[in-house]
Short mmCIF file of C-alpha atoms in Angstrom, two decimals:
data_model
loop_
_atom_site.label_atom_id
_atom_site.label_comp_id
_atom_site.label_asym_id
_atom_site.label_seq_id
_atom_site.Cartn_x
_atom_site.Cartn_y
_atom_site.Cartn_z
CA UNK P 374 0.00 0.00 0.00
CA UNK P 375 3.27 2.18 0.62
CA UNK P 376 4.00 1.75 -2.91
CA UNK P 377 0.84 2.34 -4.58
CA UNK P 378 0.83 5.64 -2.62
CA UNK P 379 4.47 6.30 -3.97
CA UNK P 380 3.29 5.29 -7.16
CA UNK P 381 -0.05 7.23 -7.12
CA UNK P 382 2.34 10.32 -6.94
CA UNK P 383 1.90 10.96 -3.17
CA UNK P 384 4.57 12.96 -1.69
CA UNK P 385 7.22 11.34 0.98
CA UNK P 386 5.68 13.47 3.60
CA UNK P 387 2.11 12.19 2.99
CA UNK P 388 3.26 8.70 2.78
CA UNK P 389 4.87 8.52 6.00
CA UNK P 390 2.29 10.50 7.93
CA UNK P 391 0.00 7.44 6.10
CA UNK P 392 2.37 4.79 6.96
CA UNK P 393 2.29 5.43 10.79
CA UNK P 394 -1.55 5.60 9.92
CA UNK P 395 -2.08 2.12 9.39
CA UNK P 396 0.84 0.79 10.53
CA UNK P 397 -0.31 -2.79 12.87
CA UNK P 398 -2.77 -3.30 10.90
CA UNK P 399 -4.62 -6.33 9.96
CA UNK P 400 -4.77 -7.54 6.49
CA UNK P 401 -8.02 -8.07 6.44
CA UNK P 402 -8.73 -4.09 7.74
CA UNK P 403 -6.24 -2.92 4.70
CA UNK P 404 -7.12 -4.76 1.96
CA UNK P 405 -10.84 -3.32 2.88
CA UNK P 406 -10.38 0.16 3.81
CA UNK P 407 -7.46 0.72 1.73
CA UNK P 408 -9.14 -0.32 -1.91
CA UNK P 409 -12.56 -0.42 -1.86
CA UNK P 410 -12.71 -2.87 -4.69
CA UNK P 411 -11.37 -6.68 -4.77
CA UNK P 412 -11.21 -7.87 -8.27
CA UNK P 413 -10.65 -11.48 -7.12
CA UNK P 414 -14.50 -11.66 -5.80
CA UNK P 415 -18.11 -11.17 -7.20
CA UNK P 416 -21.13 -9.93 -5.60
CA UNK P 417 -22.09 -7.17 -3.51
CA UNK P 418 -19.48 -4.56 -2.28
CA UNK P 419 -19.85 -3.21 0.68
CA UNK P 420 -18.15 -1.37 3.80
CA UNK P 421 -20.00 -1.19 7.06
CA UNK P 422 -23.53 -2.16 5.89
CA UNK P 423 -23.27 0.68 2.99
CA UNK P 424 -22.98 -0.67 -0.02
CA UNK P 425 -20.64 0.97 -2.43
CA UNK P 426 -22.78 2.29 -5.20
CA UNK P 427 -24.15 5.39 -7.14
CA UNK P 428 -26.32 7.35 -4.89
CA UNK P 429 -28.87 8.59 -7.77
CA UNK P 430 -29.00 7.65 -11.79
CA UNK P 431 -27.11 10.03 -13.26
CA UNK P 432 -23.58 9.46 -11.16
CA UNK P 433 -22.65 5.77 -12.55
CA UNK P 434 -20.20 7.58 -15.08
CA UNK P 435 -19.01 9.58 -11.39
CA UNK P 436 -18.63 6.72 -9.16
CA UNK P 437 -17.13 4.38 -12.15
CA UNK P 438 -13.94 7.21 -12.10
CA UNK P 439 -14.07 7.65 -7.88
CA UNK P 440 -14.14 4.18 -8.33
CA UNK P 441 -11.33 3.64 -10.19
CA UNK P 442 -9.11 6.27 -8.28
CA UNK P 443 -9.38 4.46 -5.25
CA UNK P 444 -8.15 1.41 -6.59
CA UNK P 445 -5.06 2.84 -7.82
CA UNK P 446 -5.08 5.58 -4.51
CA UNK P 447 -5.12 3.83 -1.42
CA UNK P 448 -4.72 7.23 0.42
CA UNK P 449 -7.64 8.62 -1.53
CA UNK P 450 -9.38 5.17 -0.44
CA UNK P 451 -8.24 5.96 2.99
CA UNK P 452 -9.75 9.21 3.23
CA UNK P 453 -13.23 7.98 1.96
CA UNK P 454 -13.45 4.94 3.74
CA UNK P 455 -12.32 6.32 7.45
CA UNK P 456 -11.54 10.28 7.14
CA UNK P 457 -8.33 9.75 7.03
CA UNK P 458 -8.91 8.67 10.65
CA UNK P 459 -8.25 4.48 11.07
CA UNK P 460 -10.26 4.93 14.21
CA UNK P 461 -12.98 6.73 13.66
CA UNK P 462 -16.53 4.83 14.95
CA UNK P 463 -18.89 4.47 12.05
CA UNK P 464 -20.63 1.22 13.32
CA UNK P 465 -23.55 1.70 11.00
CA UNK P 466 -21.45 3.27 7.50
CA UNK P 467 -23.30 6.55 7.76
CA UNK P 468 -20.48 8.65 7.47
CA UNK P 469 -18.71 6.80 4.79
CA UNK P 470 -22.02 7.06 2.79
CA UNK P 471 -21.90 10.65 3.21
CA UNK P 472 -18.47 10.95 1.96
CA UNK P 473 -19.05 8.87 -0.82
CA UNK P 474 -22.18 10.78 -1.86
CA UNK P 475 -20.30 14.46 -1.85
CA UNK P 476 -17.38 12.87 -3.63
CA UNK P 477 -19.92 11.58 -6.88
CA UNK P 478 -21.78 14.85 -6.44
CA UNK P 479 -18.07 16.22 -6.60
CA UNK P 480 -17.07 14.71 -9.84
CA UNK P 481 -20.34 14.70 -11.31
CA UNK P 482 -19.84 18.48 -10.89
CA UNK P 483 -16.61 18.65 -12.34
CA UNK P 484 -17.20 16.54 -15.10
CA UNK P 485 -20.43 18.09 -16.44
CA UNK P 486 -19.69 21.76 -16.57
CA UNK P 487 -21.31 21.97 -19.92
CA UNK P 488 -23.10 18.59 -20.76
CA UNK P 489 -26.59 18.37 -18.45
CA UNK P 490 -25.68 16.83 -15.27
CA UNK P 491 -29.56 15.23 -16.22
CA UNK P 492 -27.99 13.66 -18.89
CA UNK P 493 -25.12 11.63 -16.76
CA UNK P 494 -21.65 12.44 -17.89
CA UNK P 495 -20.41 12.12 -21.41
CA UNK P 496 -17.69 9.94 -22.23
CA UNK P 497 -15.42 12.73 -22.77
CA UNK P 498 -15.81 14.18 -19.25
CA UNK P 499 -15.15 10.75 -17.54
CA UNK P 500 -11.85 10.76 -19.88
CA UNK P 501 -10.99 14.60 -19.07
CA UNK P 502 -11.89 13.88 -15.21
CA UNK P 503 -9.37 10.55 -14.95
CA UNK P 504 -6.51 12.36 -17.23
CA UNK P 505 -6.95 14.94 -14.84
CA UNK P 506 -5.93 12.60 -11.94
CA UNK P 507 -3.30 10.91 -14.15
CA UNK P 508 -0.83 11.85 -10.93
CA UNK P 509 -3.12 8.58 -8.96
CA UNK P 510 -3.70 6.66 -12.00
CA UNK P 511 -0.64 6.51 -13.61
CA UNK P 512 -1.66 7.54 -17.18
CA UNK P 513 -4.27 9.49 -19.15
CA UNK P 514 -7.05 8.32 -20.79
CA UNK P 515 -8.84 8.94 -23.83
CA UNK P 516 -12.45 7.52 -25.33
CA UNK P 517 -13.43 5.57 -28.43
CA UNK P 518 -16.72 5.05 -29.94
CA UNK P 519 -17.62 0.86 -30.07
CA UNK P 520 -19.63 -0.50 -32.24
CA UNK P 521 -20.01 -4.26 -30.85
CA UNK P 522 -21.66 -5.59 -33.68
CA UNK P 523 -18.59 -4.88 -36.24
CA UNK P 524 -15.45 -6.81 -35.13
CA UNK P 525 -13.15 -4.67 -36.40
CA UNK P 526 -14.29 -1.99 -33.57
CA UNK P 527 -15.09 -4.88 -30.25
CA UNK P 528 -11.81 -6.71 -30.62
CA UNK P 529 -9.66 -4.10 -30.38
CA UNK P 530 -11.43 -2.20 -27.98
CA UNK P 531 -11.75 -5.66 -25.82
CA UNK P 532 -7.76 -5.90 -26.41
CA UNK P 533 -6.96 -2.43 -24.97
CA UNK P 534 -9.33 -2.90 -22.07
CA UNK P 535 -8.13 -6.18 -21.03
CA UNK P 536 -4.31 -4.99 -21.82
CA UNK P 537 -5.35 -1.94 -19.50
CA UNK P 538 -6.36 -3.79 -16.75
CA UNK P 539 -3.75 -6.60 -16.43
CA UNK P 540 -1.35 -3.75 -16.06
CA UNK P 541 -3.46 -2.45 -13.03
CA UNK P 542 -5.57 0.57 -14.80
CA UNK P 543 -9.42 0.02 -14.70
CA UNK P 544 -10.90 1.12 -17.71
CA UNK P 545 -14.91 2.71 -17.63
CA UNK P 546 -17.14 1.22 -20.47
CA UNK P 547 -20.40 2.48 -21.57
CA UNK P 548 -23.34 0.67 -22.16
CA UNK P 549 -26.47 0.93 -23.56
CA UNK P 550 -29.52 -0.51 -26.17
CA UNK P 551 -29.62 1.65 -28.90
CA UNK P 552 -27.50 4.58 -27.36
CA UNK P 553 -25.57 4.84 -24.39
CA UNK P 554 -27.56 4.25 -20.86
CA UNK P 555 -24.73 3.54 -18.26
CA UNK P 556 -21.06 3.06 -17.14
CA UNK P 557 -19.79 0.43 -15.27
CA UNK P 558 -15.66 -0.52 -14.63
CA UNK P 559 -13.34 -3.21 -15.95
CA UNK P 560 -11.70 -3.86 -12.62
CA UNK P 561 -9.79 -7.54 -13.46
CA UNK P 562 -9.13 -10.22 -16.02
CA UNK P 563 -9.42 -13.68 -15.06
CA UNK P 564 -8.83 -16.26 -18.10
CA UNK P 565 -11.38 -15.60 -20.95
CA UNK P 566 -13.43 -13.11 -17.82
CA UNK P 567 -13.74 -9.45 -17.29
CA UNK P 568 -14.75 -8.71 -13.93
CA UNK P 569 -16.88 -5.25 -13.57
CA UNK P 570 -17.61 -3.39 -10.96
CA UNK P 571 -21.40 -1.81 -11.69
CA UNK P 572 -21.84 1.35 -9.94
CA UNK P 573 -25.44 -0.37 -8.64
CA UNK P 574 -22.70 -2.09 -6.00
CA UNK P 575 -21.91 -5.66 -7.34
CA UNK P 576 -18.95 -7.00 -9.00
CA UNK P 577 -19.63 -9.31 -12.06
CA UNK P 578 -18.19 -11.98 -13.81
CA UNK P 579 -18.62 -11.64 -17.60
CA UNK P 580 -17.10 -13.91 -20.52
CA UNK P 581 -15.29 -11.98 -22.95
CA UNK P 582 -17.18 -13.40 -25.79
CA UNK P 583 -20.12 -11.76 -24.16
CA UNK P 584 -18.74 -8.31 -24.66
CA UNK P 585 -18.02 -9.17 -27.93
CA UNK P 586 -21.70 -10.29 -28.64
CA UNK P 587 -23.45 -7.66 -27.13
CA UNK P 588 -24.77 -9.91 -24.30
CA UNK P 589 -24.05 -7.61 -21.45
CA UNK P 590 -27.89 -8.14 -20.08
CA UNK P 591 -26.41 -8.86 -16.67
CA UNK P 592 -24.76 -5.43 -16.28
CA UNK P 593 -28.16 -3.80 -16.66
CA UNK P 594 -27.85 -3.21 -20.70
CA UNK P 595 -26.49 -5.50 -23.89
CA UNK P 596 -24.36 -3.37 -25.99
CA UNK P 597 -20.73 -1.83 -25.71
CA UNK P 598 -21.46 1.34 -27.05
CA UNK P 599 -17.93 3.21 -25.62
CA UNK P 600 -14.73 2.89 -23.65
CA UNK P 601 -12.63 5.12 -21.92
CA UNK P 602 -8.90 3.85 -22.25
CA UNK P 603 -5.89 4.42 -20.67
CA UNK P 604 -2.97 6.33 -23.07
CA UNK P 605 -0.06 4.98 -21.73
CA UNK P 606 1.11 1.36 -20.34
#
């Protein structure tokens, strides 16, 4: 966790004010409040009875990018999972929900200065929004149209994403029937799976031929319409 924070472009003062945060920890107690997100599992995600999700329908394209900072950003993690504070009581999650809601509202603010906020967030502002924290990420990112029922757009677009996240980068893709309805995250890569994390809180297993197909029905909609890719590694 040192070392993602090094690597997520955290200054040595801020790591080792971090370090003596958590140092003594369990494993257990890091891996949850220090990530958010484990790519290894499916199902519900959840911290202290709160489930981690989008807290209205136009923020999946918000949480999919707070999301993916705090996978990268375990000191960004930190801070919205305890304060900042390893022992602060918050028996019943409400305080975490409330930091989790004015972080979406935050991004979903910043990433919609022009596009409705009613209308979600465009790909282009969930690519300007994660360039802009390229310092925790590691890389910018850029978007590309898909068009799932034309190879020559899905495989490549399947080959960056899974590329992407076997080098650690999560990559947002939008979905939709007929035109784009809502993000969810590439989180991990597990033989021929992609494992998402959709904003409504679970983490799925999905067969890559599926995304190829436009058989993404368990993610809430079919069709790749978009993904938001990392420039670098």
């Amino acid at each position: 966790y040192l070392l993602k924070a090094f690597a997520a472009g955290h200054s040595v003062a801020e790591v080792v004010a971090f370090a003596q945060k958590i140092h003594g920890r369990a494993a257990a107690w890091l891996r949850t409040n220090l990530s958010l997100i484990d790519p290894g599992q499916t199902g519900g995600v959840w911290l202290r009875n709160r489930q981690l999700r989008q807290y209205d329908a136009t923020t999946c394209g918000s949480t999919s990018i707070l999301a993916a900072r705090a996978m990268t950003d375990p000191i960004y993690a930190f801070e919205l999972t305890c304060g900042g504070d390893p022992d602060e009581r918050d028996p019943d999650g409400d305080r975490f929900q409330a930091r989790l809601a004015a972080e979406e509202q935050r991004i979903h603010d910043t990433t919609n200065t022009v596009w409705p906020q009613s209308l979600g967030t465009s790909p282009w502002g969930v690519a300007n929004e994660l360039t802009n924290q390229a310092g925790s990420l590691g890389t910018g990112y850029d978007w590309r149209l898909v068009d799932d029922s034309d190879p020559r757009s899905v495989d490549p677009a399947l080959a960056g994403a899974v590329r992407a996240v076997d080098a650690g980068q999560p990559v947002p893709v939008l979905i939709g029937d007929g035109y784009p309805r809502h993000y969810v995250l590439l989180v991990g890569h597990d033989g021929e799976d992609l494992i998402f994390y959709n904003p409504s809180g679970e983490l799925v297993r999905i067969a890559e031929r599926d995304f190829r197909d436009g058989n993404l029905g368990q993610l809430g909609f079919d069709h790749v319409q978009a993904v938001i890719l990392p420039t670098a590694g």
